Each structure stands twice: as structure tokens, then as C-alpha cells.
CSV table of C-alpha atoms in Angstrom, one decimal:
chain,number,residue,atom,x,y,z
A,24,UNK,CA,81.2,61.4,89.8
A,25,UNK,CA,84.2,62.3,91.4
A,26,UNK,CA,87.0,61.3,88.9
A,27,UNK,CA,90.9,60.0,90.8
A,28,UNK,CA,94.0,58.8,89.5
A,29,UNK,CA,96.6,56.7,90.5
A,30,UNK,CA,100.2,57.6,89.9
A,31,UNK,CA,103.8,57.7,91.5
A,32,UNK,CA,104.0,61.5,93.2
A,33,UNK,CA,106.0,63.9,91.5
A,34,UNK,CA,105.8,67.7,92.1
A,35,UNK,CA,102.6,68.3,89.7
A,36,UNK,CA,100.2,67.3,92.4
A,37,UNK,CA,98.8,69.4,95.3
A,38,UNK,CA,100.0,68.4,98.6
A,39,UNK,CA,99.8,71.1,100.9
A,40,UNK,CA,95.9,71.1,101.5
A,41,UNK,CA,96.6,67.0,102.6
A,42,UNK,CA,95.3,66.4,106.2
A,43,UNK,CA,94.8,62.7,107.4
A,44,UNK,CA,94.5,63.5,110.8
A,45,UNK,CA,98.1,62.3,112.0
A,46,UNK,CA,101.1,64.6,111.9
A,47,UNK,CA,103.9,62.5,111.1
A,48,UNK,CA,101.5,60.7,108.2
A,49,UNK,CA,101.1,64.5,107.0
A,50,UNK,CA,105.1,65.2,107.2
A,51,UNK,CA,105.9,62.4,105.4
A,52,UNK,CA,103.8,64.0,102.3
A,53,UNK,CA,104.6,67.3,102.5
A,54,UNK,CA,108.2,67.2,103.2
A,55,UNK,CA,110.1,63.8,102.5
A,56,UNK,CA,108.0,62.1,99.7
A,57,UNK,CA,108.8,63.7,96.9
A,58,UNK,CA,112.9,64.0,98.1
A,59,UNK,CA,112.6,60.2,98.9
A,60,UNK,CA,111.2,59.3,95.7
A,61,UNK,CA,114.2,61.5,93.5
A,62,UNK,CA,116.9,60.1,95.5
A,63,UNK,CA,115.4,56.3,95.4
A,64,UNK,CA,114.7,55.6,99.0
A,65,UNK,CA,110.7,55.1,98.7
A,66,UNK,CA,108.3,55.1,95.8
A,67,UNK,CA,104.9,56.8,96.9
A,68,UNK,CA,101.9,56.3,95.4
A,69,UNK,CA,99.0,58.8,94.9
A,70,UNK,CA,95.4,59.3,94.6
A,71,UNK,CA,94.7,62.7,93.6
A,72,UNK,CA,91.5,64.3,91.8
A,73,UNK,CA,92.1,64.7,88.4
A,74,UNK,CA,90.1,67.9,88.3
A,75,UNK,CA,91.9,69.8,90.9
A,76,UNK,CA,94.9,67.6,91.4
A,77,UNK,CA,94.9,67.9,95.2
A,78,UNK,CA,96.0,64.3,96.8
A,79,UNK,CA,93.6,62.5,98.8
A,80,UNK,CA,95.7,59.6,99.7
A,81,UNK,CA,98.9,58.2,99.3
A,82,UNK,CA,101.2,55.2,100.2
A,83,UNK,CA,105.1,54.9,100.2
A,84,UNK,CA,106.8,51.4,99.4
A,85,UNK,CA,110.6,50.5,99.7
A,86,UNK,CA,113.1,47.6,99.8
A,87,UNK,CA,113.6,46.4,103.1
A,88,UNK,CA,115.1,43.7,104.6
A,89,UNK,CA,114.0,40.8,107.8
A,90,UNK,CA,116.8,40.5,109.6
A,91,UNK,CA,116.5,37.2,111.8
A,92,UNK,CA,119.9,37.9,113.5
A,93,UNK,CA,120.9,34.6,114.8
A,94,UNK,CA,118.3,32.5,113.8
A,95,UNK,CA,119.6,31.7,110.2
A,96,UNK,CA,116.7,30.9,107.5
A,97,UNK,CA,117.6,29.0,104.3
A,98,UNK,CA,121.4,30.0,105.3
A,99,UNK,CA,120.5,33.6,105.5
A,100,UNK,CA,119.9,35.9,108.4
A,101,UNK,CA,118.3,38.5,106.1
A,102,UNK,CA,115.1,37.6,104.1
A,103,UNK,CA,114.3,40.8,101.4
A,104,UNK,CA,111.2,42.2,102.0
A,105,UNK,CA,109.0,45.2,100.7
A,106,UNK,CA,108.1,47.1,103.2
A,107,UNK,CA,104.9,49.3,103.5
A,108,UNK,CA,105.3,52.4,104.7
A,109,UNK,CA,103.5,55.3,105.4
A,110,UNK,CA,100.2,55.6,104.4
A,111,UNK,CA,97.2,58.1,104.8
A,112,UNK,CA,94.0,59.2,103.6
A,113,UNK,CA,92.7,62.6,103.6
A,114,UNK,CA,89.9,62.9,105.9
A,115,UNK,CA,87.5,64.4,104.1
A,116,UNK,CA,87.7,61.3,102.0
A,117,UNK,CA,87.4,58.8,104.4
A,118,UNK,CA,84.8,56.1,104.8
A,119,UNK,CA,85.0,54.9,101.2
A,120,UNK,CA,87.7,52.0,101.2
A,121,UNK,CA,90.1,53.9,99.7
A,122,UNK,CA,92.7,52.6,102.3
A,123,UNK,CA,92.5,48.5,101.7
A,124,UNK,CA,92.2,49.5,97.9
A,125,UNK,CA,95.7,51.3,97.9
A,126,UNK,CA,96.5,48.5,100.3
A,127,UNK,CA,95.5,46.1,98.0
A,128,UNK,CA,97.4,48.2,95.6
A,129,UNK,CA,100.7,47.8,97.3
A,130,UNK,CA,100.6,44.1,97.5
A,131,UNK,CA,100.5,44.1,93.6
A,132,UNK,CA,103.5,46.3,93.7
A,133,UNK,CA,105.2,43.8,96.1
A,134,UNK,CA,104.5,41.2,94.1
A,135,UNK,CA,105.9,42.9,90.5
A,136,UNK,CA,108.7,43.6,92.6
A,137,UNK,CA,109.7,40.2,93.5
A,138,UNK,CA,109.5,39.0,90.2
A,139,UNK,CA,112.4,41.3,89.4
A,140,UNK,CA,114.4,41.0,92.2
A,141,UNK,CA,113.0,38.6,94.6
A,142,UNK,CA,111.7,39.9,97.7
A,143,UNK,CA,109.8,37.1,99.9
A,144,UNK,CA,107.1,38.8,102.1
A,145,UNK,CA,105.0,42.7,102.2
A,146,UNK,CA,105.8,43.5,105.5
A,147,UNK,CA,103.9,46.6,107.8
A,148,UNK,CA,104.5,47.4,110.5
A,149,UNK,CA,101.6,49.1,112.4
A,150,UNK,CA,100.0,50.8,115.7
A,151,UNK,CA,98.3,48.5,117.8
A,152,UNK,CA,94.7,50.0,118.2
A,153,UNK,CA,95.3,49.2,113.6
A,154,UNK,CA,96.2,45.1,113.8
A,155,UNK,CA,92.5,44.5,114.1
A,156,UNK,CA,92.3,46.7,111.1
A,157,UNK,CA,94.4,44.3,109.0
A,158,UNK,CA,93.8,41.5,110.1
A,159,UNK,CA,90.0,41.3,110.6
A,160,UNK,CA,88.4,44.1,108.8
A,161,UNK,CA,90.7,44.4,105.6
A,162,UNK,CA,90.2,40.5,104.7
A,163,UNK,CA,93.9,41.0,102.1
A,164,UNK,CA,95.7,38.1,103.8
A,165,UNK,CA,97.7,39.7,106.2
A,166,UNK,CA,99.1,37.6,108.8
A,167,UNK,CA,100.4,38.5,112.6
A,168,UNK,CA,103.7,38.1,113.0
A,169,UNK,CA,104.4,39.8,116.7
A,170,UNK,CA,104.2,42.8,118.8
A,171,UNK,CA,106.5,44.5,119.8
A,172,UNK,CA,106.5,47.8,122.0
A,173,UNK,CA,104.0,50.0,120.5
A,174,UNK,CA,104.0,48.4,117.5
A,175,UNK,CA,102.5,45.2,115.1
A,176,UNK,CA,104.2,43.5,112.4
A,177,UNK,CA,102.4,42.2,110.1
A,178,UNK,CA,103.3,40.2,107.1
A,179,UNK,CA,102.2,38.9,103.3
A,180,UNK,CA,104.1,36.1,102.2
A,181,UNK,CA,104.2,37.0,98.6
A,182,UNK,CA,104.7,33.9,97.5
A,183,UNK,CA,101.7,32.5,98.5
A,184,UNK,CA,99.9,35.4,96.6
A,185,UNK,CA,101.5,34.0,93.7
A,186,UNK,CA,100.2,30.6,93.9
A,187,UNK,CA,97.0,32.0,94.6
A,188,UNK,CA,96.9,33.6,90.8
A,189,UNK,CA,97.9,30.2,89.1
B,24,UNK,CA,117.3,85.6,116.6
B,25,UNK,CA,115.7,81.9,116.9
B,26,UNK,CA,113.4,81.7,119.6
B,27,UNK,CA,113.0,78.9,122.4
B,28,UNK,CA,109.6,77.9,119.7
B,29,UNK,CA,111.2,78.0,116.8
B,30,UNK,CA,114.1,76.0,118.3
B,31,UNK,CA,111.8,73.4,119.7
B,32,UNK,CA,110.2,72.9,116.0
B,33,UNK,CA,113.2,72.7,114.4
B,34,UNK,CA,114.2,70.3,116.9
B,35,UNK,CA,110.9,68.1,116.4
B,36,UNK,CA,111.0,68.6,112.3
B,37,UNK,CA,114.9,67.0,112.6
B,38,UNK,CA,113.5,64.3,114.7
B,39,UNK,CA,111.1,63.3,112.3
B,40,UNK,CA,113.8,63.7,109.2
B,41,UNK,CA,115.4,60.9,111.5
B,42,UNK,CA,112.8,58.9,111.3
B,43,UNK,CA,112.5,59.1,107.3
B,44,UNK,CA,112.9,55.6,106.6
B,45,UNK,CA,109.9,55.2,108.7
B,46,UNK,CA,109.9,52.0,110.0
B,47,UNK,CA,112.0,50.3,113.3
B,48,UNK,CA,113.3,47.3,112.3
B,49,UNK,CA,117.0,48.1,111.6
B,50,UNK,CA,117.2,45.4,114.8
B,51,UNK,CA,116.6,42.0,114.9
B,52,UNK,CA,112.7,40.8,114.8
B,53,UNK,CA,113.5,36.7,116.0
B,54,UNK,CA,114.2,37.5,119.6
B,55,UNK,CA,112.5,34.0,120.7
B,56,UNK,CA,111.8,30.7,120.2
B,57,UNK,CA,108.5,31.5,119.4
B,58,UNK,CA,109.0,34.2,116.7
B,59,UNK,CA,111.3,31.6,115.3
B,60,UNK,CA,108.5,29.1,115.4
B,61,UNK,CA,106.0,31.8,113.8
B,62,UNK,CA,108.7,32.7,110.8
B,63,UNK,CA,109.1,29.2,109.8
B,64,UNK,CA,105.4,28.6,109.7
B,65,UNK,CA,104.7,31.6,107.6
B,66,UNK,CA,107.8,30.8,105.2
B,67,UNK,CA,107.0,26.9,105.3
B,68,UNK,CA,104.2,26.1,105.4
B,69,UNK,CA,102.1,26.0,101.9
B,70,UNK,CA,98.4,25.6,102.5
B,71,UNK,CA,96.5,28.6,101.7
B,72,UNK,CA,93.1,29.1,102.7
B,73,UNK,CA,90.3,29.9,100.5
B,74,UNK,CA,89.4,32.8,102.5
B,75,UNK,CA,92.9,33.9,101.5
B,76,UNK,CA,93.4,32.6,98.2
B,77,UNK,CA,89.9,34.5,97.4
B,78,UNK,CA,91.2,38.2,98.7
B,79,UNK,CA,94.7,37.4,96.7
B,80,UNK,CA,92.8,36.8,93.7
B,81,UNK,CA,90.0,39.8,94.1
B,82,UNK,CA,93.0,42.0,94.9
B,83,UNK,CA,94.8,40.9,91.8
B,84,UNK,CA,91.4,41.2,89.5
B,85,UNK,CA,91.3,44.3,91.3
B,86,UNK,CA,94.3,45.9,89.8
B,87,UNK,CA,94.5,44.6,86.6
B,88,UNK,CA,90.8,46.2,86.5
B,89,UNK,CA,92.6,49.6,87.5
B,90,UNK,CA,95.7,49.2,85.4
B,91,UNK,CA,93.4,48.7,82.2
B,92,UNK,CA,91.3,51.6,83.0
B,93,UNK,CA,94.8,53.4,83.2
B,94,UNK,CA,94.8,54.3,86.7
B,95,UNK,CA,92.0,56.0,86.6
B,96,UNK,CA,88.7,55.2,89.0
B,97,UNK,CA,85.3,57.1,90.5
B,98,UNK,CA,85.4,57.2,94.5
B,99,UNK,CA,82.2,55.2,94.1
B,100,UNK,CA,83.8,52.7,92.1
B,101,UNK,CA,86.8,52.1,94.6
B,102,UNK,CA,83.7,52.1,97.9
B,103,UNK,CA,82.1,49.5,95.5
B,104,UNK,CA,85.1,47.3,94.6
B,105,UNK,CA,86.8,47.8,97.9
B,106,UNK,CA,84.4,46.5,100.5
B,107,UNK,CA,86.1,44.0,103.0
């Protein structure tokens, strides 16, 4: 049995040996994670063996905000948001649904958060060849909001995960 | 002496510092009508499927399952419990 444990990263894990297959995924790890999580930019969350404690996989979450610019909802033009970041698994540890679970991780997290300082929706925003990913395949509730360039935003309104516990 | 390589990956590494806060939505995200439209259904309306209530509530069982075990879980366990 391969034992793993979840925790926020501090500088008692192993990081270096961490390859997901996608540079700027790797980067993140390596070089900004642990700085963004001292100086309160990003929390990231990791998987790590508890034998060896290298990391295996890992997601960052922060406080973010919608902004709707012109288009004014409930008399605001900025709706809070948590906003999933980067996230990666290593890929010698791919293939066992370690992704939707820290996935499914985050969206808890979301949801604590805006019990304590109310943040409407888990926002990601995501390659194009992944949408299909979240919304098909993951099955977490996900919903498309738009494309735009390269990219997919895609949205939890955490308030309707709420009501779903009650 | 920096050479033209190192320059060049100092110069990428410092492009991707820029791009810590990982994400490109410092702009405005309602451009048209139709995001507009899209917004305001996610926000308003209430109905929840039961295809969504069901992964809301799995994922919630989910964690509370991890949290009580305190954080800790097999890689077969998370294949098992994680299946879309």
C-alpha cells in the first residue's frame, strides 16, 4: 500500500524530483510555491508519500476576484471568487484519479472559504484540449462559462454546492 | 560573463515570475451580451440537478472521509473513491 498525505507545502517536502510533464506546472512547484504561500499570495496543497516525502501532486488556491467591468451584478462590478490555480500530478502517478480528487479537494476549500469571507464561485481557468476534462469526464459540477483565446473559464457556483449539503 | 543561453533563461525564468499569479483575468470577462446572459444564469438561477447535486455531495462525503482519516489516504483508496 502506498501511504499519501495531504497538507499545505512547506519546505519539509521533496520537490525537486516533481515532473508533471508541463514546465510552467513544474516552475510553479519548484520555485514560487513555497515563496507564494509565506508571503500569502496562494495556499498550495500537497500530496506527498509519507515514506519518502517526495510530492506527487499539488494544487495552489487564492482569492480572486470576477471583474464584470461594465456590466454591474447586484450593484457590483467585482464578484470574489476563489480561483484554482495551478495544478499538476507527477507522472509517474498518473492514471489513478488523483487529479478530480484534489479537484474535488479544492472545492471544499472554496467553500470553507466563503463561509469566512464570502466568495461566490471556484473559478479555473483552463487549456482548451482540458474543458472536456472538467466538464465531461470529472462529473464535479463545473460549468462553462466562455472561451477566450487559448483559454476556458470555468466556474462552480459555490453556493449551489452549499444547498446541495442541506 | 553571462552568455547569450544563460541570458535567454534568465529571460524566460523572469517571464514566468511575471506570470506568478497564474491566471489572466486582471481584464474584464463580460465583453458581450451573451457572457452577460451566461453570468446571470449561473448566479440566478437555482435549480440544481441531481447529476450535480449528487457530485457536490460525494465530493463533500469525500472530504470529510479524508479530513477524519487526517489527511491521510492509499493511492488505491483515492483510484477507488475518485472514479468520475
Amino acid at each position: 500500500m502506498t501511504q499519501l498525505l495531504l497538507k499545505v507545502i512547506d519546505d519539509s517536502v521533496k520537490i525537486d524530483d516533481f515532473d508533471c510533464g508541463d514546465d510552467d506546472i513544474n516552475y510553479f512547484l519548484k520555485n514560487l510555491a513555497i515563496p507564494n504561500q509565506y508571503r500569502k499570495l496562494s495556499n498550495t496543497y500537497i500530496l506527498y508519500l509519507e515514506e519518502t516525502r517526495q510530492v506527487v501532486a499539488y494544487f495552489s488556491i487564492m482569492a480572486s476576484q470576477f471583474n464584470t467591468g461594465n456590466a454591474r451584478i447586484y450593484g457590483i462590478d467585482k464578484i470574489p471568487i476563489v480561483l484554482l490555480g495551478r495544478m499538476g500530478v507527477d507522472k509517474n502517478y498518473k492514471g489513478n484519479n488523483i487529479g478530480r480528487m484534489l479537484i474535488n479537494i479544492a472545492i471544499k476549500k472554496g467553500l470553507e472559504a466563503s463561509f469566512l469571507i464570502a466568495c461566490r464561485l471556484l473559478l479555473v481557468e483552463t487549456s482548451q484540449d482540458m474543458k472536456s476534462y472538467y466538464l465531461e469526464k470529472l462529473n464535479l459540477g463545473f460549468e462553462w462559462f466562455k472561451d477566450r483565446k487559448a483559454f476556458s473559464i470555468l466556474i462552480i457556483d459555490l453556493l449551489k454546492y452549499e444547498k446541495s449539503l442541506k | 560573463m553571462t552568455t547569450i543561453n544563460e541570458k535567454k533563461k534568465l529571460k524566460k525564468e523572469k517571464e514566468k515570475f511575471m506570470e506568478n499569479l497564474f491566471f489572466h483575468l486582471d481584464g474584464e470577462l463580460i465583453e458581450t451580451e451573451d457572457d452577460l446572459t451566461r453570468l446571470k444564469e449561473i448566479l440566478e438561477v437555482d435549480e440544481i440537478s441531481n447529476n450535480t447535486k449528487a457530485a457536490f455531495r460525494s465530493a463533500h462525503n469525500f472530504y470529510e472521509k479524508l479530513k477524519k482519516n487526517n489527511f491521510s489516504i492509499t493511492i488505491e483508496e483515492i483510484a477507488r473513491e475518485n472514479k468520475p
